mmCIF file of C-alpha atoms and ligand atoms in Angstrom:
data_model
loop_
_atom_site.group_PDB
_atom_site.id
_atom_site.type_symbol
_atom_site.label_atom_id
_atom_site.label_comp_id
_atom_site.label_asym_id
_atom_site.label_seq_id
_atom_site.Cartn_x
_atom_site.Cartn_y
_atom_site.Cartn_z
ATOM 1 C CA UNK A 1 52.923 53.772 91.656
ATOM 2 C CA UNK A 2 56.300 52.290 92.426
ATOM 3 C CA UNK A 3 55.629 49.209 90.256
ATOM 4 C CA UNK A 4 54.499 51.447 87.382
ATOM 5 C CA UNK A 5 57.676 53.486 87.595
ATOM 6 C CA UNK A 6 59.760 50.317 87.605
ATOM 7 C CA UNK A 7 57.966 49.017 84.507
ATOM 8 C CA UNK A 8 58.517 52.327 82.720
ATOM 9 C CA UNK A 9 62.213 52.163 83.565
ATOM 10 C CA UNK A 10 62.486 48.538 82.434
ATOM 11 C CA UNK A 11 60.864 49.391 79.095
ATOM 12 C CA UNK A 12 63.227 52.302 78.547
ATOM 13 C CA UNK A 13 66.225 50.114 79.384
ATOM 14 C CA UNK A 14 65.058 47.286 77.096
ATOM 15 C CA UNK A 15 64.577 49.651 74.168
ATOM 16 C CA UNK A 16 67.834 51.527 74.657
ATOM 17 C CA UNK A 17 70.808 50.711 72.465
ATOM 18 C CA UNK A 18 73.121 52.910 74.515
ATOM 19 C CA UNK A 19 72.659 53.141 78.272
ATOM 20 C CA UNK A 20 75.061 54.899 80.595
ATOM 21 C CA UNK A 21 75.168 55.153 84.384
ATOM 22 C CA UNK A 22 76.211 58.327 86.174
ATOM 23 C CA UNK A 23 77.035 57.642 89.826
ATOM 24 C CA UNK A 24 77.856 59.615 92.943
ATOM 25 C CA UNK A 25 78.581 59.110 96.631
ATOM 26 C CA UNK A 26 75.137 57.606 97.300
ATOM 27 C CA UNK A 27 76.021 54.345 95.554
ATOM 28 C CA UNK A 28 78.963 53.721 97.898
ATOM 29 C CA UNK A 29 77.213 54.600 101.145
ATOM 30 C CA UNK A 30 76.000 50.997 101.420
ATOM 31 C CA UNK A 31 79.641 49.909 101.209
ATOM 32 C CA UNK A 32 80.331 51.924 104.333
ATOM 33 C CA UNK A 33 81.851 54.978 102.651
ATOM 34 C CA UNK A 34 80.350 58.163 104.035
ATOM 35 C CA UNK A 35 79.713 61.032 101.629
ATOM 36 C CA UNK A 36 82.095 63.995 101.691
ATOM 37 C CA UNK A 37 79.348 66.547 101.983
ATOM 38 C CA UNK A 38 76.528 66.910 104.476
ATOM 39 C CA UNK A 39 76.380 66.800 108.255
ATOM 40 C CA UNK A 40 77.745 63.253 108.587
ATOM 41 C CA UNK A 41 80.140 63.721 105.720
ATOM 42 C CA UNK A 42 83.897 63.380 105.826
ATOM 43 C CA UNK A 43 84.428 67.135 105.634
ATOM 44 C CA UNK A 44 82.395 67.605 108.798
ATOM 45 C CA UNK A 45 85.144 65.686 110.626
ATOM 46 C CA UNK A 46 88.310 66.564 108.707
ATOM 47 C CA UNK A 47 89.676 69.793 107.307
ATOM 48 C CA UNK A 48 89.404 69.605 103.540
ATOM 49 C CA UNK A 49 92.454 71.857 103.070
ATOM 50 C CA UNK A 50 94.689 68.739 103.003
ATOM 51 C CA UNK A 51 93.272 68.167 99.523
ATOM 52 C CA UNK A 52 94.101 71.677 98.399
ATOM 53 C CA UNK A 53 96.921 71.269 95.900
ATOM 54 C CA UNK A 54 99.012 74.189 97.198
ATOM 55 C CA UNK A 55 98.517 73.198 100.836
ATOM 56 C CA UNK A 56 99.480 69.611 100.022
ATOM 57 C CA UNK A 57 102.724 70.722 98.420
ATOM 58 C CA UNK A 58 103.553 73.004 101.325
ATOM 59 C CA UNK A 59 102.599 70.469 104.047
ATOM 60 C CA UNK A 60 103.077 67.053 102.486
ATOM 61 C CA UNK A 61 103.617 65.081 105.683
ATOM 62 C CA UNK A 62 100.633 66.471 107.579
ATOM 63 C CA UNK A 63 98.404 66.221 104.508
ATOM 64 C CA UNK A 64 99.450 62.643 103.867
ATOM 65 C CA UNK A 65 98.700 61.566 107.420
ATOM 66 C CA UNK A 66 95.092 62.786 107.086
ATOM 67 C CA UNK A 67 94.812 61.378 103.550
ATOM 68 C CA UNK A 68 96.057 58.007 104.789
ATOM 69 C CA UNK A 69 93.469 57.940 107.551
ATOM 70 C CA UNK A 70 90.524 58.883 105.324
ATOM 71 C CA UNK A 71 91.318 57.095 102.097
ATOM 72 C CA UNK A 72 93.482 54.110 103.000
ATOM 73 C CA UNK A 73 92.682 53.068 106.589
ATOM 74 C CA UNK A 74 89.021 53.697 105.963
ATOM 75 C CA UNK A 75 88.123 53.242 102.260
ATOM 76 C CA UNK A 76 90.811 50.631 101.812
ATOM 77 C CA UNK A 77 88.633 47.896 103.293
ATOM 78 C CA UNK A 78 85.380 48.807 101.491
ATOM 79 C CA UNK A 79 83.795 46.148 99.263
ATOM 80 C CA UNK A 80 81.433 46.661 96.310
ATOM 81 C CA UNK A 81 77.736 46.323 97.172
ATOM 82 C CA UNK A 82 74.865 44.930 95.108
ATOM 83 C CA UNK A 83 74.408 48.225 93.260
ATOM 84 C CA UNK A 84 77.988 48.103 91.934
ATOM 85 C CA UNK A 85 77.565 44.412 91.109
ATOM 86 C CA UNK A 86 74.281 44.850 89.192
ATOM 87 C CA UNK A 87 75.971 47.498 87.021
ATOM 88 C CA UNK A 88 78.871 45.099 86.430
ATOM 89 C CA UNK A 89 76.457 42.358 85.332
ATOM 90 C CA UNK A 90 74.497 44.774 83.107
ATOM 91 C CA UNK A 91 77.708 45.653 81.276
ATOM 92 C CA UNK A 92 78.549 41.972 80.771
ATOM 93 C CA UNK A 93 75.049 41.358 79.366
ATOM 94 C CA UNK A 94 75.369 44.248 76.925
ATOM 95 C CA UNK A 95 72.777 46.361 78.757
ATOM 96 C CA UNK A 96 75.181 49.094 79.847
ATOM 97 C CA UNK A 97 77.902 50.831 77.845
ATOM 98 C CA UNK A 98 79.775 52.511 80.638
ATOM 99 C CA UNK A 99 79.781 53.945 84.127
ATOM 100 C CA UNK A 100 80.670 57.588 84.666
ATOM 101 C CA UNK A 101 81.489 58.028 88.312
ATOM 102 C CA UNK A 102 82.324 60.893 90.598
ATOM 103 C CA UNK A 103 83.585 58.406 93.183
ATOM 104 C CA UNK A 104 87.257 57.640 93.646
ATOM 105 C CA UNK A 105 86.834 54.390 95.583
ATOM 106 C CA UNK A 106 87.452 51.897 92.737
ATOM 107 C CA UNK A 107 84.287 49.985 93.735
ATOM 108 C CA UNK A 108 82.807 49.919 90.225
ATOM 109 C CA UNK A 109 85.845 48.071 88.911
ATOM 110 C CA UNK A 110 85.783 45.804 91.970
ATOM 111 C CA UNK A 111 82.088 45.177 91.245
ATOM 112 C CA UNK A 112 82.752 43.971 87.699
ATOM 113 C CA UNK A 113 82.506 47.104 85.516
ATOM 114 C CA UNK A 114 85.305 47.443 82.978
ATOM 115 C CA UNK A 115 84.396 50.677 81.171
ATOM 116 C CA UNK A 116 84.537 53.306 83.907
ATOM 117 C CA UNK A 117 85.133 57.013 83.369
ATOM 118 C CA UNK A 118 86.551 58.335 86.624
ATOM 119 C CA UNK A 119 85.547 61.955 86.662
ATOM 120 C CA UNK A 120 87.556 62.649 89.802
ATOM 121 C CA UNK A 121 90.290 60.042 89.468
ATOM 122 C CA UNK A 122 90.945 56.949 91.592
ATOM 123 C CA UNK A 123 92.351 56.695 95.111
ATOM 124 C CA UNK A 124 93.802 53.251 94.381
ATOM 125 C CA UNK A 125 96.274 54.756 91.913
ATOM 126 C CA UNK A 126 99.270 56.924 92.829
ATOM 127 C CA UNK A 127 101.057 59.477 90.692
ATOM 128 C CA UNK A 128 104.464 61.095 91.190
ATOM 129 C CA UNK A 129 104.262 64.898 91.116
ATOM 130 C CA UNK A 130 107.834 65.021 89.747
ATOM 131 C CA UNK A 131 108.166 62.378 87.047
ATOM 132 C CA UNK A 132 104.526 61.362 86.435
ATOM 133 C CA UNK A 133 105.105 57.689 87.310
ATOM 134 C CA UNK A 134 101.869 55.806 88.140
ATOM 135 C CA UNK A 135 101.665 52.863 90.518
ATOM 136 C CA UNK A 136 99.005 51.080 92.600
ATOM 137 C CA UNK A 137 98.323 52.135 96.179
ATOM 138 C CA UNK A 138 98.879 48.551 97.314
ATOM 139 C CA UNK A 139 102.590 49.023 96.588
ATOM 140 C CA UNK A 140 102.802 51.929 99.054
ATOM 141 C CA UNK A 141 104.345 51.629 102.504
ATOM 142 C CA UNK A 142 102.045 53.955 104.441
ATOM 143 C CA UNK A 143 104.269 53.789 107.524
ATOM 144 C CA UNK A 144 106.664 56.208 105.865
ATOM 145 C CA UNK A 145 105.114 59.586 105.099
ATOM 146 C CA UNK A 146 104.949 61.512 102.879
ATOM 147 C CA UNK A 147 104.733 58.866 100.179
ATOM 148 C CA UNK A 148 107.611 59.217 97.716
ATOM 149 C CA UNK A 149 108.257 57.916 94.226
ATOM 150 C CA UNK A 150 110.071 54.569 93.867
ATOM 151 C CA UNK A 151 111.728 55.907 90.697
ATOM 152 C CA UNK A 152 112.785 59.473 91.501
ATOM 153 C CA UNK A 153 111.946 60.003 95.214
ATOM 154 C CA UNK A 154 109.649 62.898 94.281
ATOM 155 C CA UNK A 155 106.477 63.656 96.245
ATOM 156 C CA UNK A 156 103.634 61.292 95.381
ATOM 157 C CA UNK A 157 99.933 62.176 95.464
ATOM 158 C CA UNK A 158 96.896 59.954 95.124
ATOM 159 C CA UNK A 159 95.628 60.136 91.538
ATOM 160 C CA UNK A 160 92.320 61.751 92.352
ATOM 161 C CA UNK A 161 91.313 65.323 91.770
ATOM 162 C CA UNK A 162 92.380 67.754 94.477
ATOM 163 C CA UNK A 163 90.840 71.166 94.984
ATOM 164 C CA UNK A 164 92.463 73.476 92.481
ATOM 165 C CA UNK A 165 93.069 70.683 90.004
ATOM 166 C CA UNK A 166 91.253 70.217 86.722
ATOM 167 C CA UNK A 167 89.183 67.170 85.754
ATOM 168 C CA UNK A 168 91.241 64.442 84.035
ATOM 169 C CA UNK A 169 91.008 65.282 80.321
ATOM 170 C CA UNK A 170 90.277 61.797 78.982
ATOM 171 C CA UNK A 171 87.568 61.049 81.529
ATOM 172 C CA UNK A 172 85.969 64.418 80.865
ATOM 173 C CA UNK A 173 85.931 64.037 77.083
ATOM 174 C CA UNK A 174 84.926 60.374 77.253
ATOM 175 C CA UNK A 175 82.044 61.072 79.656
ATOM 176 C CA UNK A 176 80.571 63.839 77.562
ATOM 177 C CA UNK A 177 80.844 61.783 74.397
ATOM 178 C CA UNK A 178 79.089 58.845 76.079
ATOM 179 C CA UNK A 179 76.397 61.232 77.337
ATOM 180 C CA UNK A 180 75.842 62.535 73.805
ATOM 181 C CA UNK A 181 75.466 58.987 72.462
ATOM 182 C CA UNK A 182 73.209 57.770 75.229
ATOM 183 C CA UNK A 183 69.553 56.834 74.874
ATOM 184 C CA UNK A 184 69.087 56.191 78.571
ATOM 185 C CA UNK A 185 71.062 57.784 81.392
ATOM 186 C CA UNK A 186 70.756 56.249 84.850
ATOM 187 C CA UNK A 187 71.562 58.677 87.646
ATOM 188 C CA UNK A 188 72.456 56.744 90.797
ATOM 189 C CA UNK A 189 73.274 58.242 94.179
ATOM 190 C CA UNK A 190 74.131 61.710 92.931
ATOM 191 C CA UNK A 191 72.418 64.881 94.045
ATOM 192 C CA UNK A 192 73.868 66.913 91.201
ATOM 193 C CA UNK A 193 75.675 69.376 93.422
ATOM 194 C CA UNK A 194 79.190 69.016 92.057
ATOM 195 C CA UNK A 195 80.103 70.774 88.823
ATOM 196 C CA UNK A 196 81.227 70.129 86.187
ATOM 197 C CA UNK A 197 80.345 66.460 86.778
ATOM 198 C CA UNK A 198 76.641 67.271 87.081
ATOM 199 C CA UNK A 199 76.719 68.407 83.437
ATOM 200 C CA UNK A 200 76.854 64.792 82.268
ATOM 201 C CA UNK A 201 73.140 63.942 82.696
ATOM 202 C CA UNK A 202 72.180 67.365 81.306
ATOM 203 C CA UNK A 203 74.246 66.637 78.217
ATOM 204 C CA UNK A 204 72.491 63.272 77.875
ATOM 205 C CA UNK A 205 69.069 64.907 78.154
ATOM 206 C CA UNK A 206 69.967 67.602 75.648
ATOM 207 C CA UNK A 207 70.672 64.832 73.167
ATOM 208 C CA UNK A 208 67.345 63.149 73.754
ATOM 209 C CA UNK A 209 68.147 60.534 76.391
ATOM 210 C CA UNK A 210 65.573 59.305 78.898
ATOM 211 C CA UNK A 211 66.746 60.093 82.409
ATOM 212 C CA UNK A 212 66.110 57.471 85.100
ATOM 213 C CA UNK A 213 67.042 58.664 88.563
ATOM 214 C CA UNK A 214 67.662 56.319 91.500
ATOM 215 C CA UNK A 215 67.902 58.348 94.689
ATOM 216 C CA UNK A 216 66.232 57.985 98.092
ATOM 217 C CA UNK A 217 65.174 61.632 97.989
ATOM 218 C CA UNK A 218 64.753 64.393 95.408
ATOM 219 C CA UNK A 219 67.924 65.962 94.000
ATOM 220 C CA UNK A 220 68.823 68.912 91.794
ATOM 221 C CA UNK A 221 68.010 66.645 88.851
ATOM 222 C CA UNK A 222 64.562 65.526 89.981
ATOM 223 C CA UNK A 223 62.345 68.403 88.898
ATOM 224 C CA UNK A 224 63.949 69.787 85.783
ATOM 225 C CA UNK A 225 65.695 66.732 84.344
ATOM 226 C CA UNK A 226 64.446 63.351 85.528
ATOM 227 C CA UNK A 227 61.872 61.421 83.499
ATOM 228 C CA UNK A 228 61.499 58.465 85.859
ATOM 229 C CA UNK A 229 62.396 58.753 89.540
ATOM 230 C CA UNK A 230 62.828 55.434 91.341
ATOM 231 C CA UNK A 231 62.848 56.305 95.022
ATOM 232 C CA UNK A 232 65.003 54.117 97.213
ATOM 233 C CA UNK A 233 68.450 52.831 98.015
ATOM 234 C CA UNK A 234 70.679 52.116 95.046
ATOM 235 C CA UNK A 235 71.096 48.381 95.689
ATOM 236 C CA UNK A 236 67.422 47.744 96.380
ATOM 237 C CA UNK A 237 66.217 49.577 93.253
ATOM 238 C CA UNK A 238 68.877 48.133 90.950
ATOM 239 C CA UNK A 239 68.156 44.584 92.103
ATOM 240 C CA UNK A 240 64.443 45.174 91.479
ATOM 241 C CA UNK A 241 65.224 46.472 87.974
ATOM 242 C CA UNK A 242 67.570 43.605 87.198
ATOM 243 C CA UNK A 243 64.918 41.071 88.179
ATOM 244 C CA UNK A 244 62.505 42.564 85.665
ATOM 245 C CA UNK A 245 64.950 43.058 82.804
HETATM 246 ZN ZN1 ZN Z 1 108.902 60.083 90.316
#
């Protein structure tokens, strides 16, 4: 059963001229990053209001101290796992056009992917709320909070999507265009609970793509959308696919 599913997926990938990968929190779990949702998720431990745009502006110091703990003390040390690395190698071999990710952890780029649409932004990039200046998080002195802009001293926020903020325009448009062009869409580690990101695989399917899902358990995609469900951890399944490609 499992071997048959793998062979079906390999055939689809071999015949596809345009494969995309749509990834969610599940792909980074093996790098030690817990998901935001669910009983062991980050929001079970922290109050998510620090990522509410209005709350952040009203309470920048308090918000930043929680943000620092979650995203920079914690995520800052995470390394890409085999799942990220297989996707990086597939891109280099011409087997993958792009990654569309809901994650903000920068691990796809660290794992070797160069075309990455960041649906929810990237925690490793900072943006000034006053002058729009961008700079890398490694240039930030996290001892001094809130983080302020080196150019204008305005309040700085991490360049990922807060509650109450819209999806970055370029990533949104680029993702949907890639989905429309795709012949195969890999769904990896996403349960399809977060809109509008979850639209991406639906858009791919609507345009005729074969949907290959890699998730340890069924998701919102599994019944109505998925053509081939490869059950298992992202790294294990992707390594098995790579071996057969
Ligand atoms: Zn500034």
